[in-house]
PDB file of C-alpha atoms in Angstrom:
ATOM      1  CA  ALA R  83       0.151   0.203  -0.276  1.00 45.00           C
ATOM      2  CA  ALA R  84       2.819   2.512   0.833  1.00 49.00           C
ATOM      3  CA  VAL R  85       4.540   1.635  -2.419  1.00 48.00           C
ATOM      4  CA  SER R  86       1.710   2.112  -4.180  1.00 49.00           C
ATOM      5  CA  SER R  87       0.734   5.794  -3.011  1.00 52.00           C
ATOM      6  CA  LEU R  88       3.978   6.448  -3.872  1.00 51.00           C
ATOM      7  CA  ARG R  89       4.042   5.340  -6.938  1.00 49.00           C
ATOM      8  CA  GLN R  90       1.132   7.559  -8.227  1.00 54.00           C
ATOM      9  CA  GLU R  91       3.397  10.476  -7.712  1.00 60.00           C
ATOM     10  CA  ARG R  92       5.519   9.303 -10.452  1.00 63.00           C
ATOM     11  CA  VAL R  93       8.494   8.493  -7.531  1.00 64.00           C
ATOM     12  CA  LEU R  94      10.741   7.224  -9.310  1.00 70.00           C
ATOM     13  CA  PRO R  95      12.597   4.188  -7.662  1.00 70.00           C
ATOM     14  CA  ALA R  96      15.229   5.423  -6.238  1.00 74.00           C
ATOM     15  CA  GLU R  97      13.984   8.389  -4.624  1.00 73.00           C
ATOM     16  CA  LEU R  98      11.164   5.591  -3.362  1.00 70.00           C
ATOM     17  CA  CYS R  99      13.376   3.062  -1.397  1.00 73.00           C
ATOM     18  CA  ARG R 100      15.358   6.539   0.045  1.00 76.00           C
ATOM     19  CA  ARG R 101      11.558   7.318   1.313  1.00 72.00           C
ATOM     20  CA  LEU R 102      10.370   3.954   2.740  1.00 71.00           C
ATOM     21  CA  GLY R 103      14.617   3.161   3.848  1.00 74.00           C
ATOM     22  CA  VAL R 104      15.150   0.283   1.390  1.00 74.00           C
ATOM     23  CA  GLU R 105      17.292  -1.710  -1.306  1.00 76.00           C
ATOM     24  CA  ALA R 106      14.164  -2.904  -3.020  1.00 77.00           C
ATOM     25  CA  PHE R 107      10.316  -3.309  -3.438  1.00 75.00           C
ATOM     26  CA  VAL R 108       8.265  -5.553  -3.782  1.00 76.00           C
ATOM     27  CA  GLU R 109       5.445  -4.464  -6.569  1.00 76.00           C
ATOM     28  CA  GLY R 110       2.364  -7.267  -7.515  1.00 76.00           C
ATOM     29  CA  SER R 111      -1.194  -7.228  -8.868  1.00 78.00           C
ATOM     30  CA  VAL R 112      -3.733  -9.499  -8.314  1.00 77.00           C
ATOM     31  CA  ARG R 113      -7.216  -9.973 -10.860  1.00 79.00           C
ATOM     32  CA  ARG R 114      -9.804 -12.154 -11.738  1.00 78.00           C
ATOM     33  CA  GLU R 115     -10.428 -13.148 -14.984  1.00 80.00           C
ATOM     34  CA  GLY R 116     -13.575 -15.716 -15.620  1.00 79.00           C
ATOM     35  CA  ASP R 117     -12.715 -18.632 -13.043  1.00 79.00           C
ATOM     36  CA  ARG R 118      -9.342 -17.727 -13.070  1.00 79.00           C
ATOM     37  CA  ILE R 119      -7.013 -15.606 -10.688  1.00 75.00           C
ATOM     38  CA  LEU R 120      -3.878 -14.257 -12.230  1.00 77.00           C
ATOM     39  CA  LEU R 121      -1.049 -13.118  -9.553  1.00 75.00           C
ATOM     40  CA  HIS R 122       2.156 -11.284 -10.998  1.00 75.00           C
ATOM     41  CA  LEU R 123       5.005  -9.899  -8.621  1.00 76.00           C
ATOM     42  CA  ARG R 124       8.415  -8.297  -9.518  1.00 78.00           C
ATOM     43  CA  LEU R 125      11.487  -7.317  -7.024  1.00 78.00           C
ATOM     44  CA  VAL R 126      12.634  -3.794  -8.104  1.00 77.00           C
ATOM     45  CA  PRO R 127      15.831  -2.600  -6.516  1.00 76.00           C
ATOM     46  CA  GLY R 128      16.155   1.459  -6.302  1.00 72.00           C
ATOM     47  CA  SER R 129      19.343   1.241  -7.908  1.00 71.00           C
ATOM     48  CA  SER R 130      18.364   0.146 -11.451  1.00 66.00           C
ATOM     49  CA  GLY R 131      14.853   0.508 -11.237  1.00 69.00           C
ATOM     50  CA  LEU R 132      14.815  -2.704 -13.185  1.00 68.00           C
ATOM     51  CA  ALA R 133      12.839  -5.687 -11.922  1.00 69.00           C
ATOM     52  CA  VAL R 134      15.205  -8.212 -11.266  1.00 67.00           C
ATOM     53  CA  TRP R 135      13.161 -10.703 -10.536  1.00 69.00           C
ATOM     54  CA  ALA R 136       9.815 -11.724 -11.470  1.00 74.00           C
ATOM     55  CA  GLN R 137       6.610 -14.296 -11.011  1.00 71.00           C
ATOM     56  CA  SER R 138       3.578 -15.522 -12.705  1.00 76.00           C
ATOM     57  CA  LEU R 139       0.617 -17.553 -11.797  1.00 71.00           C
ATOM     58  CA  ASP R 140      -2.543 -18.515 -13.116  1.00 76.00           C
ATOM     59  CA  LEU R 141      -4.627 -21.342 -10.590  1.00 73.00           C
ATOM     60  CA  PRO R 142      -8.481 -21.878 -10.612  1.00 77.00           C
ATOM     61  CA  TRP R 143     -10.772 -19.008  -9.245  1.00 70.00           C
ATOM     62  CA  ARG R 144     -11.494 -21.952  -6.664  1.00 67.00           C
ATOM     63  CA  GLU R 145      -7.856 -21.857  -5.239  1.00 68.00           C
ATOM     64  CA  LEU R 146      -7.423 -18.400  -4.170  1.00 68.00           C
ATOM     65  CA  GLY R 147      -6.148 -19.712  -0.791  1.00 65.00           C
ATOM     66  CA  GLU R 148      -3.140 -20.476  -2.204  1.00 65.00           C
ATOM     67  CA  VAL R 149      -2.220 -17.374  -3.505  1.00 67.00           C
ATOM     68  CA  PRO R 150      -0.627 -15.786  -0.349  1.00 68.00           C
ATOM     69  CA  PRO R 151       1.211 -19.082   0.861  1.00 65.00           C
ATOM     70  CA  ARG R 152       2.692 -19.878  -2.699  1.00 65.00           C
ATOM     71  CA  GLY R 153       3.243 -15.322  -3.090  1.00 67.00           C
ATOM     72  CA  ALA R 154       5.505 -15.638   0.488  1.00 67.00           C
ATOM     73  CA  SER R 155       6.845 -19.015  -0.478  1.00 66.00           C
ATOM     74  CA  TRP R 156       8.258 -16.869  -4.181  1.00 62.00           C
ATOM     75  CA  LEU R 157       9.878 -13.706  -2.141  1.00 65.00           C
ATOM     76  CA  ALA R 158      11.339 -15.790   0.791  1.00 64.00           C
ATOM     77  CA  ARG R 159      13.262 -17.935  -2.089  1.00 64.00           C
ATOM     78  CA  ALA R 160      14.492 -14.840  -4.292  1.00 64.00           C
ATOM     79  CA  LEU R 161      15.204 -13.025  -1.384  1.00 63.00           C
ATOM     80  CA  ASP R 162      17.031 -16.452   0.296  1.00 60.00           C
ATOM     81  CA  LEU R 163      15.123 -15.841   3.145  1.00 53.00           C
ATOM     82  CA  PRO R 164      14.381 -18.538   6.009  1.00 51.00           C
ATOM     83  CA  PRO R 165      10.835 -19.794   6.289  1.00 48.00           C
ATOM     84  CA  GLU R 166       8.844 -17.959   8.625  1.00 46.00           C
ATOM     85  CA  PRO R 167       7.467 -20.101  11.760  1.00 43.00           C
ATOM     86  CA  GLY R 168       3.777 -20.490  12.303  1.00 39.00           C
ATOM     87  CA  ARG R 169       1.808 -19.859   9.228  1.00 42.00           C
ATOM     88  CA  VAL R 170       0.784 -17.732   6.424  1.00 40.00           C
ATOM     89  CA  LEU R 171      -2.133 -15.862   5.999  1.00 43.00           C
ATOM     90  CA  GLY R 172      -4.982 -17.427   3.629  1.00 42.00           C
ATOM     91  CA  GLY R 173      -5.756 -20.390   5.369  1.00 70.00           C
ATOM     92  CA  SER R 174      -9.246 -21.591   3.414  1.00 80.00           C
ATOM     93  CA  ARG R 175      -9.646 -23.564   0.313  1.00 77.00           C
ATOM     94  CA  ASP R 176     -13.049 -22.098  -0.133  1.00 82.00           C
ATOM     95  CA  ALA R 177     -12.451 -19.083  -2.752  1.00 78.00           C
ATOM     96  CA  GLU R 178     -15.658 -17.275  -1.742  1.00 84.00           C
ATOM     97  CA  ALA R 179     -14.370 -17.333   2.203  1.00 86.00           C
ATOM     98  CA  THR R 180     -10.884 -16.512   1.241  1.00 83.00           C
ATOM     99  CA  ALA R 181     -11.865 -13.120  -1.318  1.00 82.00           C
ATOM    100  CA  ALA R 182     -14.279 -11.758   1.673  1.00 87.00           C
ATOM    101  CA  PHE R 183     -11.477 -12.031   3.878  1.00 89.00           C
ATOM    102  CA  TRP R 184      -8.898 -10.269   2.536  1.00 83.00           C
ATOM    103  CA  GLU R 185     -11.211  -7.854   1.776  1.00 86.00           C
ATOM    104  CA  ALA R 186     -12.291  -7.725   5.390  1.00 90.00           C
ATOM    105  CA  ARG R 187      -8.917  -6.666   6.410  1.00 87.00           C
ATOM    106  CA  TYR R 188      -8.405  -3.943   4.125  1.00 85.00           C
ATOM    107  CA  GLU R 189     -11.575  -2.322   5.866  1.00 89.00           C
ATOM    108  CA  PHE R 190     -10.327  -2.963   9.288  1.00 90.00           C
ATOM    109  CA  SER R 191      -6.908  -1.650   8.514  1.00 85.00           C
ATOM    110  CA  LEU R 192      -9.164   1.714   8.231  1.00 85.00           C
ATOM    111  CA  LEU R 193      -9.850   1.047  11.630  1.00 82.00           C
ATOM    112  CA  ASN R 194     -12.683   3.495  11.606  1.00 87.00           C
ATOM    113  CA  ALA R 195     -16.746   2.690  12.004  1.00 85.00           C
ATOM    114  CA  GLY R 196     -17.041   2.460   8.632  1.00 89.00           C
ATOM    115  CA  GLY R 197     -14.892   0.604   8.180  1.00 90.00           C
ATOM    116  CA  ILE R 198     -15.322  -1.818  10.721  1.00 92.00           C
ATOM    117  CA  GLU R 199     -18.988  -2.260  10.266  1.00 92.00           C
ATOM    118  CA  LYS R 200     -17.913  -4.083   6.513  1.00 94.00           C
ATOM    119  CA  ALA R 201     -15.138  -5.596   8.391  1.00 94.00           C
ATOM    120  CA  LEU R 202     -17.467  -7.194  10.124  1.00 95.00           C
ATOM    121  CA  ALA R 203     -20.005  -8.181   7.692  1.00 95.00           C
ATOM    122  CA  LEU R 204     -17.323  -9.584   5.244  1.00 94.00           C
ATOM    123  CA  TYR R 205     -15.541 -11.571   8.134  1.00 96.00           C
ATOM    124  CA  GLY R 206     -19.020 -13.212   9.314  1.00 95.00           C
ATOM    125  CA  ARG R 207     -19.488 -14.186   5.239  1.00 94.00           C
ATOM    126  CA  ALA R 208     -15.935 -15.366   5.757  1.00 94.00           C
ATOM    127  CA  VAL R 209     -16.966 -17.972   8.335  1.00 95.00           C
ATOM    128  CA  GLN R 210     -20.524 -18.950   7.083  1.00 95.00           C
ATOM    129  CA  ARG R 211     -18.811 -20.273   3.755  1.00 92.00           C
ATOM    130  CA  ASP R 212     -15.480 -22.046   5.845  1.00 92.00           C
ATOM    131  CA  PRO R 213     -16.586 -22.284   9.779  1.00 93.00           C
ATOM    132  CA  GLY R 214     -13.190 -23.571  10.242  1.00 91.00           C
ATOM    133  CA  PHE R 215     -11.471 -20.692   8.942  1.00 93.00           C
ATOM    134  CA  ALA R 216      -8.663 -19.508  11.591  1.00 93.00           C
ATOM    135  CA  SER R 217      -8.091 -16.698  10.239  1.00 92.00           C
ATOM    136  CA  ALA R 218     -11.691 -15.179   9.786  1.00 94.00           C
ATOM    137  CA  HIS R 219     -12.230 -16.181  13.126  1.00 96.00           C
ATOM    138  CA  GLY R 220      -9.326 -14.127  14.263  1.00 95.00           C
ATOM    139  CA  GLY R 221     -10.555 -11.018  12.072  1.00 95.00           C
ATOM    140  CA  LEU R 222     -13.530 -11.668  13.603  1.00 96.00           C
ATOM    141  CA  ALA R 223     -12.005 -11.117  17.180  1.00 96.00           C
ATOM    142  CA  ASN R 224      -9.948  -7.999  16.609  1.00 95.00           C
ATOM    143  CA  ALA R 225     -13.113  -6.861  14.614  1.00 95.00           C
ATOM    144  CA  GLU R 226     -15.685  -7.090  17.437  1.00 95.00           C
ATOM    145  CA  LEU R 227     -12.731  -5.538  19.466  1.00 93.00           C
ATOM    146  CA  TRP R 228     -12.887  -2.290  18.313  1.00 91.00           C
ATOM    147  CA  GLN R 229     -16.467  -1.941  17.288  1.00 91.00           C
ATOM    148  CA  GLY R 230     -16.641  -2.551  21.182  1.00 88.00           C
ATOM    149  CA  LEU R 231     -13.953   0.185  21.984  1.00 84.00           C
ATOM    150  CA  LEU R 232     -15.455   2.590  19.465  1.00 83.00           C
ATOM    151  CA  SER R 233     -19.286   2.582  20.869  1.00 78.00           C
ATOM    152  CA  ARG R 234     -20.006   2.181  24.476  1.00 72.00           C
ATOM    153  CA  LYS R 235     -23.466   0.926  23.766  1.00 68.00           C
ATOM    154  CA  THR R 236     -22.811  -2.183  21.879  1.00 75.00           C
ATOM    155  CA  ALA R 237     -18.693  -2.503  24.589  1.00 83.00           C
ATOM    156  CA  ASP R 238     -19.901  -5.654  26.526  1.00 86.00           C
ATOM    157  CA  ALA R 239     -21.752  -7.858  23.714  1.00 90.00           C
ATOM    158  CA  SER R 240     -19.072  -6.910  21.628  1.00 91.00           C
ATOM    159  CA  LEU R 241     -16.114  -7.757  23.676  1.00 91.00           C
ATOM    160  CA  ALA R 242     -17.935 -11.091  25.086  1.00 92.00           C
ATOM    161  CA  ALA R 243     -17.789 -11.927  20.878  1.00 94.00           C
ATOM    162  CA  SER R 244     -14.632 -10.961  20.808  1.00 95.00           C
ATOM    163  CA  TYR R 245     -13.324 -13.510  23.185  1.00 95.00           C
ATOM    164  CA  ARG R 246     -15.407 -15.634  21.749  1.00 95.00           C
ATOM    165  CA  HIS R 247     -14.371 -15.663  18.051  1.00 96.00           C
ATOM    166  CA  ALA R 248     -10.822 -15.352  19.476  1.00 96.00           C
ATOM    167  CA  LEU R 249     -11.068 -18.824  21.718  1.00 95.00           C
ATOM    168  CA  ARG R 250     -12.361 -20.555  18.559  1.00 95.00           C
ATOM    169  CA  ALA R 251      -9.599 -19.481  16.319  1.00 94.00           C
ATOM    170  CA  LEU R 252      -7.366 -20.768  18.728  1.00 94.00           C
ATOM    171  CA  GLU R 253      -8.850 -24.314  19.007  1.00 92.00           C
ATOM    172  CA  LEU R 254      -8.505 -24.059  15.110  1.00 92.00           C
ATOM    173  CA  ASP R 255      -4.712 -22.521  14.729  1.00 91.00           C
ATOM    174  CA  PRO R 256      -2.860 -22.153  18.280  1.00 91.00           C
ATOM    175  CA  ALA R 257      -0.740 -19.914  15.649  1.00 91.00           C
ATOM    176  CA  CYS R 258      -3.709 -17.430  14.976  1.00 93.00           C
ATOM    177  CA  PHE R 259      -1.631 -14.306  15.528  1.00 93.00           C
ATOM    178  CA  GLU R 260      -4.766 -12.251  15.140  1.00 93.00           C
ATOM    179  CA  ALA R 261      -6.897 -13.993  18.361  1.00 95.00           C
ATOM    180  CA  HIS R 262      -3.812 -13.292  20.570  1.00 96.00           C
ATOM    181  CA  LEU R 263      -3.778  -9.642  19.787  1.00 96.00           C
ATOM    182  CA  ALA R 264      -7.506 -10.128  20.565  1.00 96.00           C
ATOM    183  CA  LEU R 265      -7.013 -11.381  23.527  1.00 96.00           C
ATOM    184  CA  ALA R 266      -4.126  -9.420  24.518  1.00 96.00           C
ATOM    185  CA  PHE R 267      -6.531  -5.919  24.091  1.00 95.00           C
ATOM    186  CA  ILE R 268      -8.371  -7.733  25.882  1.00 94.00           C
ATOM    187  CA  HIS R 269      -6.881  -8.523  28.702  1.00 94.00           C
ATOM    188  CA  TRP R 270      -5.113  -4.522  28.569  1.00 94.00           C
ATOM    189  CA  LEU R 271      -8.040  -2.489  28.011  1.00 90.00           C
ATOM    190  CA  HIS R 272     -10.876  -4.735  29.736  1.00 89.00           C
ATOM    191  CA  ASP R 273      -9.210  -6.980  32.823  1.00 91.00           C
ATOM    192  CA  TRP R 274      -5.895  -5.132  33.178  1.00 93.00           C
ATOM    193  CA  ASP R 275      -4.113  -8.202  33.366  1.00 95.00           C
ATOM    194  CA  PHE R 276      -1.262  -6.661  31.829  1.00 96.00           C
ATOM    195  CA  ALA R 277       1.391  -9.639  32.403  1.00 95.00           C
ATOM    196  CA  ALA R 278      -1.499 -11.694  30.674  1.00 96.00           C
ATOM    197  CA  ALA R 279      -1.393  -9.068  28.013  1.00 96.00           C
ATOM    198  CA  GLU R 280       2.590  -9.051  27.636  1.00 96.00           C
ATOM    199  CA  GLY R 281       1.861 -12.579  26.728  1.00 96.00           C
ATOM    200  CA  SER R 282      -0.264 -12.474  24.767  1.00 96.00           C
ATOM    201  CA  PHE R 283       1.864 -10.160  22.386  1.00 96.00           C
ATOM    202  CA  ARG R 284       4.714 -11.947  23.210  1.00 96.00           C
ATOM    203  CA  ARG R 285       2.833 -15.086  21.291  1.00 96.00           C
ATOM    204  CA  ALA R 286       1.685 -12.854  18.467  1.00 95.00           C
ATOM    205  CA  LEU R 287       4.730 -12.125  17.540  1.00 94.00           C
ATOM    206  CA  GLU R 288       6.619 -15.103  18.507  1.00 94.00           C
ATOM    207  CA  VAL R 289       4.117 -16.937  15.855  1.00 91.00           C
ATOM    208  CA  ALA R 290       3.979 -13.987  13.216  1.00 88.00           C
ATOM    209  CA  PRO R 291       7.710 -12.026  13.986  1.00 89.00           C
ATOM    210  CA  ARG R 292       6.868 -10.283  10.621  1.00 83.00           C
ATOM    211  CA  SER R 293       3.502  -8.815  11.187  1.00 85.00           C
ATOM    212  CA  ALA R 294       3.628  -5.138  10.818  1.00 85.00           C
ATOM    213  CA  GLN R 295       0.403  -5.375  12.747  1.00 87.00           C
ATOM    214  CA  ALA R 296       1.394  -7.434  15.682  1.00 90.00           C
ATOM    215  CA  HIS R 297       4.845  -4.796  16.274  1.00 91.00           C
ATOM    216  CA  ALA R 298       2.515  -1.819  16.253  1.00 91.00           C
ATOM    217  CA  ALA R 299      -0.083  -3.121  18.814  1.00 93.00           C
ATOM    218  CA  TYR R 300       2.540  -4.259  20.877  1.00 95.00           C
ATOM    219  CA  ALA R 301       4.507  -0.853  19.887  1.00 94.00           C
ATOM    220  CA  SER R 302       1.835   1.094  21.792  1.00 93.00           C
ATOM    221  CA  TYR R 303       0.748  -0.938  24.351  1.00 95.00           C
ATOM    222  CA  LEU R 304       4.693  -0.813  25.353  1.00 95.00           C
ATOM    223  CA  PHE R 305       3.987   3.429  24.717  1.00 94.00           C
ATOM    224  CA  ALA R 306       1.261   3.160  27.167  1.00 94.00           C
ATOM    225  CA  ARG R 307       2.764   1.927  30.056  1.00 94.00           C
ATOM    226  CA  GLY R 308       6.279   4.208  30.126  1.00 94.00           C
ATOM    227  CA  ARG R 309       8.416   1.533  27.934  1.00 94.00           C
ATOM    228  CA  SER R 310       9.179   3.732  25.144  1.00 92.00           C
ATOM    229  CA  GLY R 311      13.158   2.910  24.763  1.00 93.00           C
ATOM    230  CA  GLU R 312      11.319  -0.776  23.894  1.00 94.00           C
ATOM    231  CA  ALA R 313       8.498   0.016  22.123  1.00 92.00           C
ATOM    232  CA  ILE R 314      10.352   2.248  19.257  1.00 90.00           C
ATOM    233  CA  PRO R 315      12.045  -1.136  17.336  1.00 90.00           C
ATOM    234  CA  HIS R 316       8.363  -2.440  17.388  1.00 89.00           C
ATOM    235  CA  LEU R 317       7.659   0.977  15.863  1.00 82.00           C
ATOM    236  CA  ALA R 318      10.054   0.586  12.868  1.00 79.00           C
ATOM    237  CA  SER R 319       9.115  -2.844  12.100  1.00 75.00           C
ATOM    238  CA  ALA R 320       5.603  -1.282  11.827  1.00 65.00           C
ATOM    239  CA  GLU R 321       6.608   0.902   9.165  1.00 58.00           C
ATOM    240  CA  PRO R 322       5.528  -0.281   5.642  1.00 52.00           C
TER     241      PRO R 322
END
């Protein structure tokens, strides 16, 4: 998203990398054509502005859930990265559930009342299509949590729903970092159980060490607890 917004300004690759503080960036596109899903990725270094690696994938629409893990695997091999522990987001073989899940993640990232309402509906659709979709339950846990934080009228019911979906997500997948984050916020902001909150934040980072969302959430907790020295590295890791 950060790259896309800067590219719309017609920023040259070298300047884009300077602003982002990186040596290279990845561009990608996903589109549907009939009953097919097409993915294309390019790795572009700022020094030359020319792609040094590219990969395309053409899959049946019903296999949409394979796009995130395959894309991550390609990039890991291209960059010679060790495999990340835990799982890659996706998690459902139902294409409609996966599409609703990713759309919900975007709406939730807006962190406003309208976006959260849409995210709740989309995550709910994903869970309805695939009741065993752990990440969708984790997403629902976070969306319900923030709806409760933004609306006092629904706070109790939303927090109860958040807790329920978080536990269900962890039953399905103990490495569901979204569920660990939801529990961390509940322990912190509702229970005032800081030891339990700390444990849940750390667990989220253990299972998803490269998650910007997890680093940003833990940084907010550390700042609130007056531990700014510990928070700053996590804040830097949360930048796109």
